[in-house]
Short mmCIF file of N, CA and C in Angstrom, two decimals:
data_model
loop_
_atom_site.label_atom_id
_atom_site.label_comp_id
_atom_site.label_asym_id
_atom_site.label_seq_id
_atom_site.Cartn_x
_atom_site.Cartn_y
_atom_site.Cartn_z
N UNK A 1 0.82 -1.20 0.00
CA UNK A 1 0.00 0.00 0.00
C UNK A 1 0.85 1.26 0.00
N UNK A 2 2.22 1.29 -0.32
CA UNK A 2 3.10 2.35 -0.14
C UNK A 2 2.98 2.99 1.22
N UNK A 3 2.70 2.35 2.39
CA UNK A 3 2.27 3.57 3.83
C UNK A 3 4.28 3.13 4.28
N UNK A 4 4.55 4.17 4.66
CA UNK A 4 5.82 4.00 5.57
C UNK A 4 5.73 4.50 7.12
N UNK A 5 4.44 4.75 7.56
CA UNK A 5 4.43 4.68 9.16
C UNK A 5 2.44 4.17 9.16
N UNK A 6 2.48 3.79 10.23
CA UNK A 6 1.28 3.41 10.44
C UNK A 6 0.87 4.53 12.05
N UNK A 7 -0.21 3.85 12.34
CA UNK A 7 -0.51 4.54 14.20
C UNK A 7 -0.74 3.48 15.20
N UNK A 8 0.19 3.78 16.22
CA UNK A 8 -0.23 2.63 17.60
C UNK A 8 -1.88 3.30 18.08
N UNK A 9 -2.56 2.56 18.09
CA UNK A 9 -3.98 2.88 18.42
C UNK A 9 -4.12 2.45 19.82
N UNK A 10 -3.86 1.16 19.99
CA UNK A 10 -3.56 0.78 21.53
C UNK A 10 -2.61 0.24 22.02
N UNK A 11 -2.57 0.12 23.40
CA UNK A 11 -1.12 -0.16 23.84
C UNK A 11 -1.64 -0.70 25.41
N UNK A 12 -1.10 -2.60 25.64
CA UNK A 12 -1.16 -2.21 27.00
C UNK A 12 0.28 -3.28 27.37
N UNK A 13 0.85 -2.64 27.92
CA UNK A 13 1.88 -3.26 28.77
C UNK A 13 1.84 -4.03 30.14
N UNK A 14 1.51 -5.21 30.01
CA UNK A 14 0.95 -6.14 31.00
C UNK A 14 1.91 -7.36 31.38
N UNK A 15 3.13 -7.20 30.97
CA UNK A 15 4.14 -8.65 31.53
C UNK A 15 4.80 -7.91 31.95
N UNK A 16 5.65 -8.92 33.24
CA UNK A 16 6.71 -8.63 33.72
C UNK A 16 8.32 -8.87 32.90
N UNK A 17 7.72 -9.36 31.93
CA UNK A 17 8.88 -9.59 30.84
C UNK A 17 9.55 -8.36 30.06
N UNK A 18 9.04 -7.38 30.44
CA UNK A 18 9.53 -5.96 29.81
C UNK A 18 11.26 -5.78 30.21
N UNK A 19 11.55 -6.06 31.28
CA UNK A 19 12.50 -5.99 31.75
C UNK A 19 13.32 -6.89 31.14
N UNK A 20 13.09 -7.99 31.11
CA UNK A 20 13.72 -9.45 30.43
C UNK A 20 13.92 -9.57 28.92
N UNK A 21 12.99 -8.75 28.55
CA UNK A 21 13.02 -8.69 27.28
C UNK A 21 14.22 -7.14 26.43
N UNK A 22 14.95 -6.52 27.45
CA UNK A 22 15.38 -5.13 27.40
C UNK A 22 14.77 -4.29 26.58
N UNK A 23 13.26 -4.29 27.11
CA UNK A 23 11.87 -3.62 26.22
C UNK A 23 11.73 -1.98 26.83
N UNK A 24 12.24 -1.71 28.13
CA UNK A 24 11.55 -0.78 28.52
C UNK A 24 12.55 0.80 28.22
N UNK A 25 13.21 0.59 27.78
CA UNK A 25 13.46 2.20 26.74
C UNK A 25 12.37 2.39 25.70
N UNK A 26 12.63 1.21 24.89
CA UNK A 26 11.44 1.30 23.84
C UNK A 26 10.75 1.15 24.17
N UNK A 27 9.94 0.94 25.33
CA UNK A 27 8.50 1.03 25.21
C UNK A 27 8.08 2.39 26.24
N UNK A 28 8.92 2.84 26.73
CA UNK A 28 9.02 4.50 27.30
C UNK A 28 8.55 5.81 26.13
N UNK A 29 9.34 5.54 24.63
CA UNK A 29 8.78 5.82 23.88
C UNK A 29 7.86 5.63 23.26
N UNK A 30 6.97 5.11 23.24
CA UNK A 30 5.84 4.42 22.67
C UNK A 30 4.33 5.35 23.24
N UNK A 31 3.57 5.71 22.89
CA UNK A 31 2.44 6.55 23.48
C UNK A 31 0.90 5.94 22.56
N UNK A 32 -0.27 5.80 22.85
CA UNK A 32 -1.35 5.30 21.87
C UNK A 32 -1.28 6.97 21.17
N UNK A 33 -1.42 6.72 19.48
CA UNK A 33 -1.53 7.76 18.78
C UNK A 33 0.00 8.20 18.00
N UNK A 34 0.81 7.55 18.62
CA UNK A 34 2.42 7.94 17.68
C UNK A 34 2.25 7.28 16.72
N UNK A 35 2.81 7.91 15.54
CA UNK A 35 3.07 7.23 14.38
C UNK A 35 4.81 5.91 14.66
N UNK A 36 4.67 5.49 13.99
CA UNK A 36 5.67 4.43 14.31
C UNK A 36 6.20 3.95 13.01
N UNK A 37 7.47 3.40 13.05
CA UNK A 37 8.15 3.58 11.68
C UNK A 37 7.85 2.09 11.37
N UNK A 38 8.33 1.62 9.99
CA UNK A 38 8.37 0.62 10.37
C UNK A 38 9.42 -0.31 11.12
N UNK A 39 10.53 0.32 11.48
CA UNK A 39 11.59 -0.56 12.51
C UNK A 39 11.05 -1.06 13.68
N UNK A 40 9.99 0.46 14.44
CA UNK A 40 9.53 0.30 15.43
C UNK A 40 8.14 -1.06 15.23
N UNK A 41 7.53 -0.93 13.97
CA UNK A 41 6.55 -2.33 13.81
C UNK A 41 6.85 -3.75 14.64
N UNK A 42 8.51 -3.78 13.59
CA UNK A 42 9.21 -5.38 13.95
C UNK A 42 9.27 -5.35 15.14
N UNK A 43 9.58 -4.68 16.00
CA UNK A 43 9.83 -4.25 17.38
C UNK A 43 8.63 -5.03 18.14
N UNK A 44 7.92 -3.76 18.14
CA UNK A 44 6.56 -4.04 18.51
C UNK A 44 5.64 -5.21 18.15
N UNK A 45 5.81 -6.01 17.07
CA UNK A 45 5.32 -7.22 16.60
C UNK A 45 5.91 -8.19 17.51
N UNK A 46 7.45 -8.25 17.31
CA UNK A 46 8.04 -9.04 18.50
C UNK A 46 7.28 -8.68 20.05
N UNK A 47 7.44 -7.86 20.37
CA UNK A 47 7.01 -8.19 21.73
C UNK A 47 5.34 -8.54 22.01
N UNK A 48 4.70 -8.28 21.17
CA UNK A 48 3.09 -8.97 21.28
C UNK A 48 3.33 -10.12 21.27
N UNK A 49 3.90 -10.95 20.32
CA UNK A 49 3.74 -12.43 20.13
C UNK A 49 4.61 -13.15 21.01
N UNK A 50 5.59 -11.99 21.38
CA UNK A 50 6.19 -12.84 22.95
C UNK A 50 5.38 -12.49 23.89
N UNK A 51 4.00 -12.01 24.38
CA UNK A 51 3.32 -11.91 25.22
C UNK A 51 3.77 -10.82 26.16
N UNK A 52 4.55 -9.74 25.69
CA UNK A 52 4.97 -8.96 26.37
C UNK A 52 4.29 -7.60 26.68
N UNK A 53 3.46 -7.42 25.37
CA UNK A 53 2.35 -6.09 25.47
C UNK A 53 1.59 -6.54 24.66
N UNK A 54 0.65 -5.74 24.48
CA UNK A 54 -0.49 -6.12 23.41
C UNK A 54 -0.73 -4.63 22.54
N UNK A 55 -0.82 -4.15 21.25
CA UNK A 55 -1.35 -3.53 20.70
C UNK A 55 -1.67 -3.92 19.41
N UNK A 56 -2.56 -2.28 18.86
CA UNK A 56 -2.93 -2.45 17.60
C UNK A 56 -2.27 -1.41 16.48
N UNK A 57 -2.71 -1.52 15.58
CA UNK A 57 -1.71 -0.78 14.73
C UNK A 57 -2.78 -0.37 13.61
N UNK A 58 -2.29 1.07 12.80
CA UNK A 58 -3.31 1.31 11.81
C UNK A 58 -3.12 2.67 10.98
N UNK A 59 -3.79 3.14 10.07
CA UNK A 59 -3.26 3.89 8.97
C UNK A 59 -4.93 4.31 8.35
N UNK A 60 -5.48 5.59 9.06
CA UNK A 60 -6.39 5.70 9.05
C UNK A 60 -7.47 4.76 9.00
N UNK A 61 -8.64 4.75 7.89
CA UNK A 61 -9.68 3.58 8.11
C UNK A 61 -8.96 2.98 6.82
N UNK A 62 -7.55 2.74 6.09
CA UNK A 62 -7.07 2.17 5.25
C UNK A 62 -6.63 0.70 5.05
N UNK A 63 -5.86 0.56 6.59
CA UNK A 63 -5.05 -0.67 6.86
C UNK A 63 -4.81 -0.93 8.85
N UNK A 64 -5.07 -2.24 8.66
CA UNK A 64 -4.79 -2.12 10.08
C UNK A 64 -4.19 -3.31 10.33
N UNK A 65 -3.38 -3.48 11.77
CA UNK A 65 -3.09 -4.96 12.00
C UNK A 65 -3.49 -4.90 13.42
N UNK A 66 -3.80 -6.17 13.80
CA UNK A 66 -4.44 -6.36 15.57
C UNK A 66 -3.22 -8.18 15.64
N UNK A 67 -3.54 -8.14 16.95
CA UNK A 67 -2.63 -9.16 17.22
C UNK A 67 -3.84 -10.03 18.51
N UNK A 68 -3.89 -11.20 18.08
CA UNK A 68 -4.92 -12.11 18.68
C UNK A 68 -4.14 -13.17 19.90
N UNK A 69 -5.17 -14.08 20.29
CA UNK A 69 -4.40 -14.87 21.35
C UNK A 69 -4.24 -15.97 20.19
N UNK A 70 -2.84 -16.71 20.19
CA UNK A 70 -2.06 -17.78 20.19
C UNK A 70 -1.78 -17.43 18.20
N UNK A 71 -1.07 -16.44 18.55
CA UNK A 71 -0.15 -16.05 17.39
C UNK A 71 -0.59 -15.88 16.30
N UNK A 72 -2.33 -15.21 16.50
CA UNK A 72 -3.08 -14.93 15.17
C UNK A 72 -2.56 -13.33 15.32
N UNK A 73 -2.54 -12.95 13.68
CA UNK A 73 -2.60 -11.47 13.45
C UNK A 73 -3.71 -11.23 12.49
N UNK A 74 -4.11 -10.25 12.96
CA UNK A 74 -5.29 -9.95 11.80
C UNK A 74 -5.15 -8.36 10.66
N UNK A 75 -4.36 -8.70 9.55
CA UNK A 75 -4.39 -7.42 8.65
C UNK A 75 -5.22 -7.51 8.05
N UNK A 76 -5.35 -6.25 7.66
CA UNK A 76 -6.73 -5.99 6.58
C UNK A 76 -6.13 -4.59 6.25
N UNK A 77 -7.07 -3.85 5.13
CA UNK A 77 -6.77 -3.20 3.73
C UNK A 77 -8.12 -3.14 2.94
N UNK A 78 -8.51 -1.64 3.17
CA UNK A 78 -9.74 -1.51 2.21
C UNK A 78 -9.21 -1.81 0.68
N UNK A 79 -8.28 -2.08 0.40
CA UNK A 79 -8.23 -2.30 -0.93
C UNK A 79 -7.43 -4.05 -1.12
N UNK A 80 -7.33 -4.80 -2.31
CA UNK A 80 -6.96 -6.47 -2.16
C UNK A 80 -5.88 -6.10 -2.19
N UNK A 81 -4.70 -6.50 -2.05
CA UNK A 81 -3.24 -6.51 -1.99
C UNK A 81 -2.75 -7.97 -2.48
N UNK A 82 -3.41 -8.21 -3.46
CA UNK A 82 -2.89 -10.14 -4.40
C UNK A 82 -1.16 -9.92 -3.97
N UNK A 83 -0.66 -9.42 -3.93
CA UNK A 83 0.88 -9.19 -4.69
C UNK A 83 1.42 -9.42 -3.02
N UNK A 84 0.65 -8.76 -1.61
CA UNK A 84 1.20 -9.07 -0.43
C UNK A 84 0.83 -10.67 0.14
N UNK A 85 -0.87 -10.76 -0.72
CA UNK A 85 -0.92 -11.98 0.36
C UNK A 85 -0.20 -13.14 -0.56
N UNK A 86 0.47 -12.93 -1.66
CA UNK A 86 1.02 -14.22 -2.25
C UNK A 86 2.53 -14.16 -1.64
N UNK A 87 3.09 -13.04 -1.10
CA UNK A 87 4.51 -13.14 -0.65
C UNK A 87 3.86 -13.79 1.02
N UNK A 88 3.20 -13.58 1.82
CA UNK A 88 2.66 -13.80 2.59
C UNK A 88 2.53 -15.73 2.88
N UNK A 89 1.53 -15.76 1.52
CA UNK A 89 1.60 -17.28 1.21
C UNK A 89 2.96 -18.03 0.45
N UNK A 90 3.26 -17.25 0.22
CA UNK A 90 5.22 -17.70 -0.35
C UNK A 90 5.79 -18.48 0.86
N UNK A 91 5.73 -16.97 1.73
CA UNK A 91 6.37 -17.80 3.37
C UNK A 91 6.11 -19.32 3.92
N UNK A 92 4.73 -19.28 3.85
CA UNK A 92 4.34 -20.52 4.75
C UNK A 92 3.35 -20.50 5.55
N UNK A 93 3.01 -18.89 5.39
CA UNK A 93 1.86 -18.55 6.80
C UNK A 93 0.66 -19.08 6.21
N UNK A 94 -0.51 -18.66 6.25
CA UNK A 94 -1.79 -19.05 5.57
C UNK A 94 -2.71 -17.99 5.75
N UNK A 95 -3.13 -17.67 4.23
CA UNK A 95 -4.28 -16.13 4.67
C UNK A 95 -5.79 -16.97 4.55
N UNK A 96 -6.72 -16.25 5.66
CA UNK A 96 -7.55 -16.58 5.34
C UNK A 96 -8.57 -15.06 5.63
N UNK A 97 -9.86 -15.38 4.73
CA UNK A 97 -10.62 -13.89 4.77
C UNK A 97 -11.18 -13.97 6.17
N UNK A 98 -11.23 -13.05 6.99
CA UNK A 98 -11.51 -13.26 8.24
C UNK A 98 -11.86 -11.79 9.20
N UNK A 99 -12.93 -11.31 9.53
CA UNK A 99 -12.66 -9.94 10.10
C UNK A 99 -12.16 -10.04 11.51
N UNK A 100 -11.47 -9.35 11.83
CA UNK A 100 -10.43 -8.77 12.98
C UNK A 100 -11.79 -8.61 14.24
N UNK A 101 -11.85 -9.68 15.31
CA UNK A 101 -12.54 -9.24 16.22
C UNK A 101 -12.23 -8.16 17.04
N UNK A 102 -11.36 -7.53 16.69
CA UNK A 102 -10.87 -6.25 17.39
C UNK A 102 -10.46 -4.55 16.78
N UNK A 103 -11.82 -5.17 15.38
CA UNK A 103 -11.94 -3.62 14.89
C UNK A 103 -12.41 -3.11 15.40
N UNK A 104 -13.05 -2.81 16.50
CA UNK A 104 -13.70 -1.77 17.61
C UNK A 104 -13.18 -1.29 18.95
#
């Protein structure tokens, strides 16, 4: 979709693993509503799926990603993106059409 920052929409920091994880500079910076690059994404992707915080991520009502329990992510894109979900399905992951129980 050409976006090079998205928005943290939510944010909750709920493990004691912040520390363990040497998360808590970066996540000092972190506020709901910053734009975030994408370095900060990988970042932040990592520590959801290590159970370390939970947020969501998003780019007006365009694109969004949410992060579910047991290592579901849910993107979506008002528009089809064939060209992402086949690198997507290249990997190994598996897309399926599915709405994000946590568009609200």
């Amino acid at each position: 979709m050409g976006l090079n920052k998205v928005y943290l929409n939510a944010l909750e920091i709920w493990s004691d693993e912040v520390a363990n994880q040497n998360a808590s500079g970066f996540l000092s910076k972190m506020w709901v509503g910053k734009g975030v690059t994408t370095q900060e994404i990988n970042e932040l992707a990592k520590l959801t799926l290590r159970n370390v915080i939970w947020c969501k991520l998003s780019y007006k009502n365009d694109f969004f990603v949410h992060f579910g329990y047991d290592y579901y992510m849910y993107i979506g894109a008002n528009k089809d993106c064939p060209n992402a979900r086949k690198k997507v399905e290249d990997s190994g992951l598996f897309v399926e059409n599915f709405n994000s129980p946590y568009l609200n």
